[in-house]
Amino acid sequence: MTRRVVVLTAGLSQPSSSRLLADQLADAVSAAVTARGEAVEFEVVELRDLATELATTVITGGLPTPAVAAVREQVSAADGVIAVTPVFAASYSGLFKMFIDVLDPESLNGMPVLIAATAGTPRHSLVLEHAMRPLFTYLRAVVVPTGIFAATEDFGSPGLGERVHRAAAEFATLIVAEQTAVAGFVPDEPRRQRHSGNSLATPTPFAQLLAGHTGHTGNGHSRA
């Protein structure tokens, strides 16, 4: 059985250190999955290419453009996600967060996710535990224990390679397993369904919702 993994990379430059790290992780995951007698395919999503589409989706009240809708389908239908972001102001990038904001809240239920981040200095390494892990945990994803942070000086070092292979092995174990053993999950029960959100009804514009309350005060009485 072939597993499908979506690789999300939020690098802004080209070439991008975030894309470089994402490619290293994908190569390591491919080797780890193959070693388990399985096959894996990767779908790389460069969020930089979706920037305008994401902004349009946000300002139209969450109504996705065709390009955003297609990526939401990719994510919700995947067997796992590798998410890599550059660090800005001690957190994930605004582009990365904007993409997460347009996902359906049910799109990552039980989804194995490997988190990674890049920055110019090692001082930002805690972004994995203080920002990215809580974000994906909130979305009920299964975040692998080993997250990967790479400062500029880490690229090409043996230490980074060792961490990448350890994280890839953990991720591979999750995506090839028939059931994911996580706290609160009962293997004999069906997993929570994932939804892209694309089949839901068109959201009512906020201005229209407010219009229904025009002429009323907060306590339910009409204004004089």
Tab-separated table of N, CA and C in Angstrom, residues 75-208:
chain	number	residue	atom	x	y	z
A	75	VAL	N	-4.500	17.839	1.960
A	75	VAL	CA	-4.118	17.688	3.368
A	75	VAL	C	-5.047	16.716	4.081
A	76	SER	N	-6.342	16.890	3.937
A	76	SER	CA	-7.286	16.057	4.671
A	76	SER	C	-7.264	14.602	4.215
A	77	ALA	N	-6.829	14.362	2.963
A	77	ALA	CA	-6.802	13.007	2.420
A	77	ALA	C	-5.453	12.316	2.612
A	78	ALA	N	-4.476	13.015	3.157
A	78	ALA	CA	-3.129	12.464	3.291
A	78	ALA	C	-3.038	11.461	4.441
A	79	ASP	N	-1.981	10.660	4.412
A	79	ASP	CA	-1.686	9.743	5.519
A	79	ASP	C	-0.777	10.402	6.548
A	80	GLY	N	-0.193	11.535	6.191
A	80	GLY	CA	0.680	12.241	7.110
A	80	GLY	C	1.103	13.573	6.517
A	81	VAL	N	1.577	14.467	7.372
A	81	VAL	CA	2.004	15.799	6.945
A	81	VAL	C	3.373	16.114	7.536
A	82	ILE	N	4.257	16.630	6.703
A	82	ILE	CA	5.525	17.210	7.157
A	82	ILE	C	5.377	18.719	7.032
A	83	ALA	N	5.506	19.438	8.135
A	83	ALA	CA	5.285	20.884	8.141
A	83	ALA	C	6.562	21.612	8.533
A	84	VAL	N	7.043	22.472	7.640
A	84	VAL	CA	8.299	23.191	7.875
A	84	VAL	C	8.069	24.688	7.685
A	85	THR	N	8.486	25.476	8.657
A	85	THR	CA	8.320	26.931	8.574
A	85	THR	C	9.600	27.643	8.970
A	86	PRO	N	9.869	28.784	8.360
A	86	PRO	CA	10.932	29.642	8.887
A	86	PRO	C	10.417	30.317	10.149
A	87	VAL	N	11.331	30.796	10.959
A	87	VAL	CA	10.950	31.460	12.207
A	87	VAL	C	11.052	32.969	12.036
A	88	PHE	N	9.980	33.672	12.380
A	88	PHE	CA	9.961	35.128	12.384
A	88	PHE	C	9.423	35.587	13.729
A	89	ALA	N	10.140	36.501	14.372
A	89	ALA	CA	9.707	37.043	15.668
A	89	ALA	C	9.399	35.925	16.663
A	90	ALA	N	10.274	34.930	16.709
A	90	ALA	CA	10.213	33.839	17.686
A	90	ALA	C	9.010	32.929	17.519
A	91	SER	N	8.409	32.876	16.309
A	91	SER	CA	7.277	31.980	16.087
A	91	SER	C	7.243	31.574	14.616
A	92	TYR	N	6.254	30.736	14.265
A	92	TYR	CA	6.092	30.347	12.869
A	92	TYR	C	5.728	31.579	12.045
A	93	SER	N	5.941	31.496	10.753
A	93	SER	CA	5.702	32.652	9.894
A	93	SER	C	4.219	32.953	9.766
A	94	GLY	N	3.913	34.200	9.412
A	94	GLY	CA	2.524	34.588	9.206
A	94	GLY	C	1.889	33.823	8.062
A	95	LEU	N	2.664	33.524	7.020
A	95	LEU	CA	2.162	32.759	5.887
A	95	LEU	C	1.760	31.361	6.328
A	96	PHE	N	2.596	30.750	7.166
A	96	PHE	CA	2.301	29.406	7.664
A	96	PHE	C	1.015	29.417	8.493
A	97	LYS	N	0.885	30.396	9.386
A	97	LYS	CA	-0.308	30.479	10.228
A	97	LYS	C	-1.552	30.768	9.395
A	98	MET	N	-1.410	31.584	8.364
A	98	MET	CA	-2.554	31.894	7.519
A	98	MET	C	-3.073	30.630	6.840
A	99	PHE	N	-2.160	29.747	6.445
A	99	PHE	CA	-2.598	28.498	5.844
A	99	PHE	C	-3.313	27.624	6.871
A	100	ILE	N	-2.753	27.494	8.044
A	100	ILE	CA	-3.391	26.692	9.090
A	100	ILE	C	-4.778	27.250	9.406
A	101	ASP	N	-4.919	28.567	9.387
A	101	ASP	CA	-6.206	29.200	9.702
A	101	ASP	C	-7.302	28.859	8.696
A	102	VAL	N	-6.941	28.554	7.457
A	102	VAL	CA	-7.978	28.262	6.456
A	102	VAL	C	-8.290	26.771	6.359
A	103	LEU	N	-7.595	25.938	7.139
A	103	LEU	CA	-7.906	24.521	7.169
A	103	LEU	C	-9.179	24.290	7.972
A	104	ASP	N	-9.922	23.262	7.604
A	104	ASP	CA	-11.074	22.868	8.406
A	104	ASP	C	-10.574	22.324	9.748
A	105	PRO	N	-11.235	22.667	10.863
A	105	PRO	CA	-10.801	22.189	12.178
A	105	PRO	C	-10.740	20.667	12.289
A	106	GLU	N	-11.474	19.966	11.405
A	106	GLU	CA	-11.491	18.505	11.452
A	106	GLU	C	-10.548	17.865	10.425
A	107	SER	N	-9.699	18.650	9.782
A	107	SER	CA	-8.895	18.121	8.679
A	107	SER	C	-7.687	17.311	9.137
A	108	LEU	N	-7.271	17.486	10.397
A	108	LEU	CA	-6.064	16.802	10.865
A	108	LEU	C	-6.340	15.819	11.995
A	109	ASN	N	-7.560	15.391	12.158
A	109	ASN	CA	-7.892	14.445	13.217
A	109	ASN	C	-7.032	13.180	13.129
A	110	GLY	N	-6.227	12.919	14.158
A	110	GLY	CA	-5.406	11.714	14.181
A	110	GLY	C	-4.315	11.666	13.141
A	111	MET	N	-4.025	12.774	12.490
A	111	MET	CA	-3.040	12.810	11.407
A	111	MET	C	-1.613	12.849	11.969
A	112	PRO	N	-0.740	11.916	11.567
A	112	PRO	CA	0.663	12.027	11.966
A	112	PRO	C	1.287	13.275	11.338
A	113	VAL	N	1.942	14.077	12.152
A	113	VAL	CA	2.568	15.311	11.668
A	113	VAL	C	3.994	15.394	12.195
A	114	LEU	N	4.915	15.672	11.296
A	114	LEU	CA	6.313	15.894	11.659
A	114	LEU	C	6.558	17.391	11.539
A	115	ILE	N	6.946	18.032	12.645
A	115	ILE	CA	7.130	19.474	12.649
A	115	ILE	C	8.616	19.830	12.532
A	116	ALA	N	8.894	20.926	11.830
A	116	ALA	CA	10.271	21.372	11.651
A	116	ALA	C	10.289	22.876	11.428
A	117	ALA	N	11.421	23.495	11.762
A	117	ALA	CA	11.557	24.944	11.600
A	117	ALA	C	13.007	25.297	11.303
A	118	THR	N	13.189	26.419	10.622
A	118	THR	CA	14.526	26.909	10.310
A	118	THR	C	14.660	28.352	10.780
A	119	ALA	N	15.885	28.740	11.113
A	119	ALA	CA	16.149	30.118	11.537
A	119	ALA	C	17.633	30.399	11.390
A	120	GLY	N	17.988	31.666	11.500
A	120	GLY	CA	19.387	32.048	11.363
A	120	GLY	C	20.203	31.823	12.615
A	121	THR	N	19.522	31.613	13.745
A	121	THR	CA	20.223	31.460	15.014
A	121	THR	C	19.588	30.358	15.848
A	122	PRO	N	20.376	29.629	16.650
A	122	PRO	CA	19.839	28.564	17.506
A	122	PRO	C	18.916	29.088	18.609
A	123	ARG	N	18.914	30.396	18.848
A	123	ARG	CA	18.081	30.948	19.920
A	123	ARG	C	16.591	30.720	19.696
A	124	HIS	N	16.207	30.390	18.469
A	124	HIS	CA	14.790	30.201	18.166
A	124	HIS	C	14.337	28.736	18.255
A	125	SER	N	15.188	27.867	18.762
A	125	SER	CA	14.880	26.437	18.716
A	125	SER	C	13.632	26.052	19.505
A	126	LEU	N	13.256	26.832	20.511
A	126	LEU	CA	12.085	26.490	21.323
A	126	LEU	C	10.766	26.729	20.592
A	127	VAL	N	10.830	27.283	19.384
A	127	VAL	CA	9.600	27.509	18.621
A	127	VAL	C	8.846	26.205	18.381
A	128	LEU	N	9.573	25.102	18.291
A	128	LEU	CA	8.926	23.813	18.059
A	128	LEU	C	7.984	23.448	19.200
A	129	GLU	N	8.465	23.615	20.442
A	129	GLU	CA	7.674	23.193	21.593
A	129	GLU	C	6.705	24.264	22.081
A	130	HIS	N	7.037	25.535	21.870
A	130	HIS	CA	6.195	26.619	22.383
A	130	HIS	C	5.153	27.105	21.387
A	131	ALA	N	5.336	26.782	20.111
A	131	ALA	CA	4.406	27.290	19.098
A	131	ALA	C	3.849	26.181	18.205
A	132	MET	N	4.730	25.431	17.535
A	132	MET	CA	4.241	24.476	16.547
A	132	MET	C	3.533	23.267	17.156
A	133	ARG	N	4.133	22.678	18.193
A	133	ARG	CA	3.505	21.492	18.783
A	133	ARG	C	2.134	21.816	19.382
A	134	PRO	N	1.984	22.905	20.146
A	134	PRO	CA	0.639	23.236	20.647
A	134	PRO	C	-0.371	23.505	19.528
A	135	LEU	N	0.090	24.111	18.439
A	135	LEU	CA	-0.803	24.413	17.317
A	135	LEU	C	-1.397	23.129	16.735
A	136	PHE	N	-0.555	22.149	16.460
A	136	PHE	CA	-1.048	20.915	15.850
A	136	PHE	C	-1.753	20.017	16.865
A	137	THR	N	-1.355	20.107	18.118
A	137	THR	CA	-2.072	19.360	19.150
A	137	THR	C	-3.494	19.881	19.281
A	138	TYR	N	-3.662	21.192	19.189
A	138	TYR	CA	-4.998	21.794	19.233
A	138	TYR	C	-5.879	21.237	18.114
A	139	LEU	N	-5.279	20.965	16.955
A	139	LEU	CA	-6.021	20.433	15.812
A	139	LEU	C	-6.151	18.910	15.872
A	140	ARG	N	-5.763	18.320	16.996
A	140	ARG	CA	-5.877	16.885	17.265
A	140	ARG	C	-5.028	16.028	16.338
A	141	ALA	N	-3.928	16.588	15.852
A	141	ALA	CA	-2.968	15.805	15.075
A	141	ALA	C	-2.105	14.990	16.038
A	142	VAL	N	-1.427	13.974	15.510
A	142	VAL	CA	-0.481	13.178	16.295
A	142	VAL	C	0.913	13.663	15.919
A	143	VAL	N	1.497	14.495	16.757
A	143	VAL	CA	2.795	15.103	16.455
A	143	VAL	C	3.909	14.163	16.918
A	144	VAL	N	4.832	13.829	16.023
A	144	VAL	CA	5.902	12.898	16.393
A	144	VAL	C	6.755	13.509	17.497
A	145	PRO	N	7.319	12.673	18.377
A	145	PRO	CA	8.085	13.189	19.522
A	145	PRO	C	9.263	14.073	19.140
A	146	THR	N	9.970	13.704	18.076
A	146	THR	CA	11.161	14.459	17.689
A	146	THR	C	10.810	15.517	16.658
A	147	GLY	N	10.936	16.782	17.041
A	147	GLY	CA	10.790	17.875	16.091
A	147	GLY	C	12.170	18.284	15.597
A	148	ILE	N	12.247	18.889	14.435
A	148	ILE	CA	13.538	19.244	13.845
A	148	ILE	C	13.676	20.756	13.720
A	149	PHE	N	14.670	21.292	14.391
A	149	PHE	CA	15.016	22.705	14.241
A	149	PHE	C	16.398	22.779	13.620
A	150	ALA	N	16.552	23.645	12.631
A	150	ALA	CA	17.843	23.789	11.971
A	150	ALA	C	18.199	25.260	11.841
A	151	ALA	N	19.240	25.676	12.562
A	151	ALA	CA	19.807	27.008	12.356
A	151	ALA	C	20.714	26.940	11.132
A	152	THR	N	21.109	28.080	10.626
A	152	THR	CA	21.949	28.114	9.424
A	152	THR	C	23.191	27.259	9.593
A	153	GLU	N	23.787	27.314	10.776
A	153	GLU	CA	25.036	26.590	11.024
A	153	GLU	C	24.843	25.075	11.115
A	154	ASP	N	23.595	24.622	11.259
A	154	ASP	CA	23.335	23.189	11.410
A	154	ASP	C	23.381	22.419	10.097
A	155	PHE	N	23.122	23.098	8.989
A	155	PHE	CA	23.062	22.394	7.716
A	155	PHE	C	24.420	21.784	7.366
A	156	GLY	N	24.390	20.499	7.060
A	156	GLY	CA	25.621	19.781	6.752
A	156	GLY	C	26.280	19.149	7.950
A	157	SER	N	25.730	19.395	9.142
A	157	SER	CA	26.341	18.832	10.357
A	157	SER	C	25.811	17.423	10.621
A	158	PRO	N	26.642	16.545	11.220
A	158	PRO	CA	26.188	15.186	11.548
A	158	PRO	C	25.006	15.194	12.514
A	159	GLY	N	24.995	16.163	13.426
A	159	GLY	CA	23.924	16.218	14.416
A	159	GLY	C	22.558	16.399	13.783
A	160	LEU	N	22.457	17.266	12.780
A	160	LEU	CA	21.178	17.478	12.107
A	160	LEU	C	20.749	16.208	11.382
A	161	GLY	N	21.679	15.558	10.718
A	161	GLY	CA	21.357	14.327	10.010
A	161	GLY	C	20.830	13.251	10.936
A	162	GLU	N	21.408	13.139	12.121
A	162	GLU	CA	20.951	12.140	13.092
A	162	GLU	C	19.532	12.445	13.555
A	163	ARG	N	19.252	13.727	13.824
A	163	ARG	CA	17.906	14.106	14.285
A	163	ARG	C	16.873	13.881	13.183
A	164	VAL	N	17.252	14.214	11.951
A	164	VAL	CA	16.344	14.023	10.826
A	164	VAL	C	15.960	12.551	10.690
A	165	HIS	N	16.928	11.655	10.789
A	165	HIS	CA	16.645	10.228	10.635
A	165	HIS	C	15.828	9.687	11.808
A	166	ARG	N	16.071	10.205	13.004
A	166	ARG	CA	15.272	9.770	14.149
A	166	ARG	C	13.816	10.207	13.990
A	167	ALA	N	13.606	11.459	13.614
A	167	ALA	CA	12.240	11.961	13.412
A	167	ALA	C	11.555	11.223	12.275
A	168	ALA	N	12.299	10.951	11.204
A	168	ALA	CA	11.726	10.245	10.055
A	168	ALA	C	11.296	8.838	10.442
A	169	ALA	N	12.065	8.172	11.275
A	169	ALA	CA	11.718	6.820	11.714
A	169	ALA	C	10.443	6.843	12.549
A	170	GLU	N	10.319	7.829	13.424
A	170	GLU	CA	9.103	7.944	14.239
A	170	GLU	C	7.885	8.214	13.360
A	171	PHE	N	8.057	9.099	12.408
A	171	PHE	CA	6.964	9.457	11.504
A	171	PHE	C	6.560	8.264	10.644
A	172	ALA	N	7.551	7.554	10.117
A	172	ALA	CA	7.278	6.388	9.285
A	172	ALA	C	6.504	5.330	10.057
A	173	THR	N	6.856	5.129	11.321
A	173	THR	CA	6.143	4.150	12.149
A	173	THR	C	4.669	4.511	12.258
A	174	LEU	N	4.381	5.796	12.391
A	174	LEU	CA	2.992	6.228	12.522
A	174	LEU	C	2.207	6.070	11.224
A	175	ILE	N	2.803	6.437	10.105
A	175	ILE	CA	2.019	6.423	8.866
A	175	ILE	C	1.835	5.024	8.293
A	176	VAL	N	2.677	4.070	8.691
A	176	VAL	CA	2.479	2.713	8.184
A	176	VAL	C	1.667	1.858	9.150
A	177	ALA	N	1.485	2.339	10.364
A	177	ALA	CA	0.731	1.567	11.349
A	177	ALA	C	-0.753	1.552	10.986
A	178	GLU	N	-1.402	0.426	11.205
A	178	GLU	CA	-2.833	0.343	10.939
A	178	GLU	C	-3.619	1.153	11.947
A	179	GLN	N	-3.121	1.225	13.159
A	179	GLN	CA	-3.756	2.030	14.196
A	179	GLN	C	-2.664	2.835	14.862
A	180	THR	N	-2.936	4.069	15.200
A	180	THR	CA	-1.980	4.937	15.863
A	180	THR	C	-2.243	4.921	17.350
A	181	ALA	N	-1.268	4.502	18.120
A	181	ALA	CA	-1.438	4.417	19.568
A	181	ALA	C	-1.060	5.748	20.201
A	182	VAL	N	-2.049	6.524	20.570
A	182	VAL	CA	-1.819	7.796	21.237
A	182	VAL	C	-2.732	7.871	22.442
A	183	ALA	N	-2.393	8.744	23.371
A	183	ALA	CA	-3.186	8.881	24.578
A	183	ALA	C	-4.624	9.222	24.242
A	184	GLY	N	-5.545	8.457	24.806
A	184	GLY	CA	-6.951	8.729	24.590
A	184	GLY	C	-7.538	8.045	23.370
A	185	PHE	N	-6.710	7.350	22.597
A	185	PHE	CA	-7.215	6.682	21.393
A	185	PHE	C	-7.397	5.199	21.680
A	186	VAL	N	-8.574	4.671	21.393
A	186	VAL	CA	-8.870	3.260	21.606
A	186	VAL	C	-8.776	2.550	20.263
A	187	PRO	N	-7.781	1.652	20.058
A	187	PRO	CA	-7.567	1.033	18.751
A	187	PRO	C	-8.787	0.333	18.177
A	188	ASP	N	-9.679	-0.211	19.011
A	188	ASP	CA	-10.826	-0.951	18.507
A	188	ASP	C	-11.957	-0.045	18.038
A	189	GLU	N	-11.827	1.250	18.252
A	189	GLU	CA	-12.862	2.181	17.843
A	189	GLU	C	-12.435	2.907	16.562
A	190	PRO	N	-13.377	3.319	15.730
A	190	PRO	CA	-13.016	4.017	14.493
A	190	PRO	C	-12.411	5.378	14.783
A	191	ARG	N	-11.502	5.804	13.920
A	191	ARG	CA	-10.894	7.121	14.081
A	191	ARG	C	-11.901	8.217	13.747
A	192	ARG	N	-11.658	9.393	14.296
A	192	ARG	CA	-12.487	10.536	13.955
A	192	ARG	C	-12.293	10.855	12.474
A	193	GLN	N	-13.376	11.168	11.798
A	193	GLN	CA	-13.312	11.474	10.379
A	193	GLN	C	-12.615	12.813	10.144
A	194	ARG	N	-11.926	12.906	8.997
A	194	ARG	CA	-11.294	14.156	8.600
A	194	ARG	C	-12.130	14.805	7.518
A	195	HIS	N	-12.176	16.122	7.530
A	195	HIS	CA	-12.967	16.864	6.553
A	195	HIS	C	-12.136	18.004	5.992
A	196	SER	N	-12.170	18.166	4.687
A	196	SER	CA	-11.455	19.293	4.075
A	196	SER	C	-12.190	20.601	4.306
A	197	GLY	N	-13.525	20.516	4.496
A	197	GLY	CA	-14.333	21.720	4.657
A	197	GLY	C	-14.853	22.266	3.347
A	198	ASN	N	-14.403	21.707	2.220
A	198	ASN	CA	-14.813	22.234	0.920
A	198	ASN	C	-16.263	21.911	0.573
A	199	SER	N	-16.815	20.859	1.185
A	199	SER	CA	-18.186	20.468	0.857
A	199	SER	C	-19.220	21.136	1.750
A	200	LEU	N	-18.758	21.969	2.681
A	200	LEU	CA	-19.678	22.647	3.563
A	200	LEU	C	-20.377	23.792	2.833
A	201	ALA	N	-21.490	24.242	3.373
A	201	ALA	CA	-22.227	25.352	2.759
A	201	ALA	C	-21.396	26.617	2.798
A	202	THR	N	-21.643	27.505	1.838
A	202	THR	CA	-20.942	28.781	1.802
A	202	THR	C	-21.240	29.572	3.065
A	203	PRO	N	-20.185	30.037	3.785
A	203	PRO	CA	-20.436	30.766	5.028
A	203	PRO	C	-21.175	32.078	4.789
A	204	THR	N	-22.055	32.437	5.723
A	204	THR	CA	-22.783	33.697	5.636
A	204	THR	C	-21.843	34.843	5.986
A	205	PRO	N	-21.734	35.866	5.144
A	205	PRO	CA	-20.854	36.997	5.449
A	205	PRO	C	-21.185	37.593	6.812
A	206	PHE	N	-20.155	38.012	7.530
A	206	PHE	CA	-20.338	38.539	8.878
A	206	PHE	C	-21.227	39.782	8.872
A	207	ALA	N	-21.078	40.622	7.858
A	207	ALA	CA	-21.906	41.829	7.774
A	207	ALA	C	-23.380	41.473	7.679
A	208	GLN	N	-23.671	40.380	6.975
A	208	GLN	CA	-25.059	39.942	6.839
A	208	GLN	C	-25.602	39.422	8.172
